[in-house]
mmCIF file of C-alpha atoms in Angstrom:
data_model
loop_
_atom_site.group_PDB
_atom_site.id
_atom_site.type_symbol
_atom_site.label_atom_id
_atom_site.label_comp_id
_atom_site.label_asym_id
_atom_site.label_seq_id
_atom_site.Cartn_x
_atom_site.Cartn_y
_atom_site.Cartn_z
ATOM 1 C CA UNK A 13 119.037 19.297 132.022
ATOM 2 C CA UNK A 14 121.031 19.292 128.579
ATOM 3 C CA UNK A 15 116.815 20.355 127.481
ATOM 4 C CA UNK A 16 117.954 24.018 129.018
ATOM 5 C CA UNK A 17 121.435 24.463 128.588
ATOM 6 C CA UNK A 18 120.647 24.068 125.405
ATOM 7 C CA UNK A 19 118.039 26.926 125.453
ATOM 8 C CA UNK A 20 120.186 28.516 126.890
ATOM 9 C CA UNK A 21 122.670 28.682 124.054
ATOM 10 C CA UNK A 22 119.632 28.957 121.907
ATOM 11 C CA UNK A 23 118.178 31.691 122.777
ATOM 12 C CA UNK A 24 120.968 33.370 124.747
ATOM 13 C CA UNK A 25 121.021 36.045 121.825
ATOM 14 C CA UNK A 26 117.893 37.581 121.912
ATOM 15 C CA UNK A 27 119.265 39.627 125.788
ATOM 16 C CA UNK A 28 120.433 42.447 123.762
ATOM 17 C CA UNK A 29 117.406 42.150 121.783
ATOM 18 C CA UNK A 30 115.674 45.453 123.173
ATOM 19 C CA UNK A 31 112.854 43.456 121.622
ATOM 20 C CA UNK A 32 112.220 40.322 120.664
ATOM 21 C CA UNK A 33 112.195 39.963 116.082
ATOM 22 C CA UNK A 34 109.085 39.494 114.779
ATOM 23 C CA UNK A 35 110.765 36.543 112.858
ATOM 24 C CA UNK A 36 109.914 34.209 116.540
ATOM 25 C CA UNK A 37 106.009 35.108 116.784
ATOM 26 C CA UNK A 38 104.355 37.680 117.859
ATOM 27 C CA UNK A 39 102.949 35.244 120.593
ATOM 28 C CA UNK A 40 105.340 31.985 121.027
ATOM 29 C CA UNK A 41 108.489 34.835 122.684
ATOM 30 C CA UNK A 42 107.546 35.923 125.794
ATOM 31 C CA UNK A 43 109.783 37.491 128.398
ATOM 32 C CA UNK A 44 108.909 37.006 131.969
ATOM 33 C CA UNK A 45 107.256 39.715 133.990
ATOM 34 C CA UNK A 46 109.041 41.243 136.570
ATOM 35 C CA UNK A 47 108.954 44.152 138.346
ATOM 36 C CA UNK A 48 108.315 47.396 137.387
ATOM 37 C CA UNK A 49 105.938 46.012 134.996
ATOM 38 C CA UNK A 50 102.296 48.076 134.458
ATOM 39 C CA UNK A 51 101.003 44.650 135.200
ATOM 40 C CA UNK A 52 98.352 44.473 132.679
ATOM 41 C CA UNK A 53 97.994 41.859 130.527
ATOM 42 C CA UNK A 54 97.845 42.001 125.875
ATOM 43 C CA UNK A 55 94.003 41.530 126.557
ATOM 44 C CA UNK A 56 93.935 44.819 127.663
ATOM 45 C CA UNK A 57 96.717 46.565 125.777
ATOM 46 C CA UNK A 58 94.601 45.032 122.249
ATOM 47 C CA UNK A 59 91.552 47.233 123.851
ATOM 48 C CA UNK A 60 92.770 50.185 123.800
ATOM 49 C CA UNK A 61 94.349 49.514 120.414
ATOM 50 C CA UNK A 62 90.321 48.859 119.094
ATOM 51 C CA UNK A 63 89.219 51.005 121.242
ATOM 52 C CA UNK A 64 91.461 53.525 119.487
ATOM 53 C CA UNK A 65 91.091 52.514 116.933
ATOM 54 C CA UNK A 66 87.102 53.359 116.741
ATOM 55 C CA UNK A 67 87.599 56.972 118.705
ATOM 56 C CA UNK A 68 90.164 58.360 116.418
ATOM 57 C CA UNK A 69 90.086 56.383 113.526
ATOM 58 C CA UNK A 70 86.961 55.547 113.044
ATOM 59 C CA UNK A 71 87.239 51.854 112.312
ATOM 60 C CA UNK A 72 89.548 52.240 110.087
ATOM 61 C CA UNK A 73 92.973 50.092 111.100
ATOM 62 C CA UNK A 74 92.448 46.743 110.872
ATOM 63 C CA UNK A 75 92.860 44.494 114.049
ATOM 64 C CA UNK A 76 96.697 43.884 114.111
ATOM 65 C CA UNK A 77 98.310 41.691 117.781
ATOM 66 C CA UNK A 78 99.419 44.606 120.550
ATOM 67 C CA UNK A 79 101.374 43.024 122.727
ATOM 68 C CA UNK A 80 104.136 43.788 125.613
ATOM 69 C CA UNK A 81 106.896 42.868 124.612
ATOM 70 C CA UNK A 82 110.881 44.679 126.357
ATOM 71 C CA UNK A 83 112.790 44.951 129.758
ATOM 72 C CA UNK A 84 113.062 46.833 131.862
ATOM 73 C CA UNK A 85 116.524 49.189 130.990
ATOM 74 C CA UNK A 86 115.257 49.060 127.290
ATOM 75 C CA UNK A 87 115.993 52.430 125.302
ATOM 76 C CA UNK A 88 113.040 51.397 122.659
ATOM 77 C CA UNK A 89 109.688 51.976 124.075
ATOM 78 C CA UNK A 90 107.426 51.064 121.320
ATOM 79 C CA UNK A 91 107.612 49.397 117.324
ATOM 80 C CA UNK A 92 105.061 49.133 114.531
ATOM 81 C CA UNK A 93 106.102 46.031 112.772
ATOM 82 C CA UNK A 94 104.726 46.544 109.050
ATOM 83 C CA UNK A 95 106.045 48.745 105.234
ATOM 84 C CA UNK A 96 103.928 50.280 102.541
ATOM 85 C CA UNK A 97 100.471 48.432 102.398
ATOM 86 C CA UNK A 98 100.873 46.015 105.522
ATOM 87 C CA UNK A 99 100.767 45.774 108.524
ATOM 88 C CA UNK A 100 102.242 43.198 111.449
ATOM 89 C CA UNK A 101 102.099 44.486 114.542
ATOM 90 C CA UNK A 102 103.062 46.891 117.104
ATOM 91 C CA UNK A 103 104.619 45.963 120.676
ATOM 92 C CA UNK A 104 104.920 48.600 123.551
ATOM 93 C CA UNK A 105 107.495 47.667 126.767
ATOM 94 C CA UNK A 106 105.656 47.562 129.146
ATOM 95 C CA UNK A 107 107.800 49.068 132.125
ATOM 96 C CA UNK A 108 106.464 52.402 131.933
ATOM 97 C CA UNK A 109 103.544 54.002 133.727
ATOM 98 C CA UNK A 110 99.906 53.388 132.351
ATOM 99 C CA UNK A 111 100.137 57.197 130.496
ATOM 100 C CA UNK A 112 103.214 56.492 128.675
ATOM 101 C CA UNK A 113 102.118 53.448 127.291
ATOM 102 C CA UNK A 114 99.127 54.904 125.680
ATOM 103 C CA UNK A 115 100.970 57.618 124.724
ATOM 104 C CA UNK A 116 103.230 55.303 123.066
ATOM 105 C CA UNK A 117 100.408 52.940 121.703
ATOM 106 C CA UNK A 118 99.306 55.920 119.950
ATOM 107 C CA UNK A 119 102.248 56.917 117.851
ATOM 108 C CA UNK A 120 102.880 53.601 116.856
ATOM 109 C CA UNK A 121 99.084 53.515 115.871
ATOM 110 C CA UNK A 122 100.059 56.713 113.228
ATOM 111 C CA UNK A 123 102.319 54.376 111.522
ATOM 112 C CA UNK A 124 100.035 52.107 111.005
ATOM 113 C CA UNK A 125 97.921 54.190 109.639
ATOM 114 C CA UNK A 126 100.905 55.118 107.836
ATOM 115 C CA UNK A 127 101.399 51.510 106.244
ATOM 116 C CA UNK A 128 97.672 51.105 105.710
ATOM 117 C CA UNK A 129 95.652 54.096 105.069
ATOM 118 C CA UNK A 130 98.471 56.771 103.150
ATOM 119 C CA UNK A 131 100.306 53.648 101.633
ATOM 120 C CA UNK A 132 103.811 54.782 102.493
ATOM 121 C CA UNK A 133 106.575 53.614 105.587
ATOM 122 C CA UNK A 134 106.470 54.795 108.957
ATOM 123 C CA UNK A 135 108.490 57.685 109.240
ATOM 124 C CA UNK A 136 108.533 60.721 111.812
ATOM 125 C CA UNK A 137 107.885 63.517 108.978
ATOM 126 C CA UNK A 138 105.278 65.799 107.169
ATOM 127 C CA UNK A 139 102.439 64.488 107.919
ATOM 128 C CA UNK A 140 103.342 62.388 110.935
ATOM 129 C CA UNK A 141 104.210 65.119 113.593
ATOM 130 C CA UNK A 142 100.043 66.602 112.248
ATOM 131 C CA UNK A 143 98.873 63.941 112.946
ATOM 132 C CA UNK A 144 100.528 63.789 115.690
ATOM 133 C CA UNK A 145 99.422 67.340 117.091
ATOM 134 C CA UNK A 146 95.857 66.002 116.433
ATOM 135 C CA UNK A 147 95.281 63.367 118.674
ATOM 136 C CA UNK A 148 97.251 65.508 121.396
ATOM 137 C CA UNK A 149 94.629 68.038 120.319
ATOM 138 C CA UNK A 150 91.135 65.669 120.730
ATOM 139 C CA UNK A 151 92.703 63.940 123.363
ATOM 140 C CA UNK A 152 92.763 67.050 125.155
ATOM 141 C CA UNK A 153 96.380 66.766 125.804
ATOM 142 C CA UNK A 154 95.656 64.061 128.192
ATOM 143 C CA UNK A 155 97.577 61.479 125.468
ATOM 144 C CA UNK A 156 99.863 63.489 124.683
ATOM 145 C CA UNK A 157 101.897 62.230 121.352
ATOM 146 C CA UNK A 158 103.453 65.745 120.887
ATOM 147 C CA UNK A 159 104.509 66.971 123.839
#
């Protein structure tokens, strides 16, 4: 029982985060899934990342860890971790519909493109918006990155 109370004290600070911070490591800190989760695995999400990379980026994006992270009431739905020239991974909140999850995945992949191919920080500037409009047209508005 002492181990449990230590765990609660030590990791209770992460309850306020929408996502577990990347310093813990993507694969190590995984919250249990609750009612309302998309019921898909991280492997499914990584497969979608690889498929979109092949279709829309011709395989130019690096292989990255892509995981479901977050909780039901989170305001942040996705995050791409990295900076100009380096990408660490993508996290997506799984408490959304499948189409919304794929919209967010494409959105975060544009940020990865900014990090790796354009060697710039991932902002929502002119290039980002034009690339999102292009992806919306390429997907026939099915996965509308821009509404």
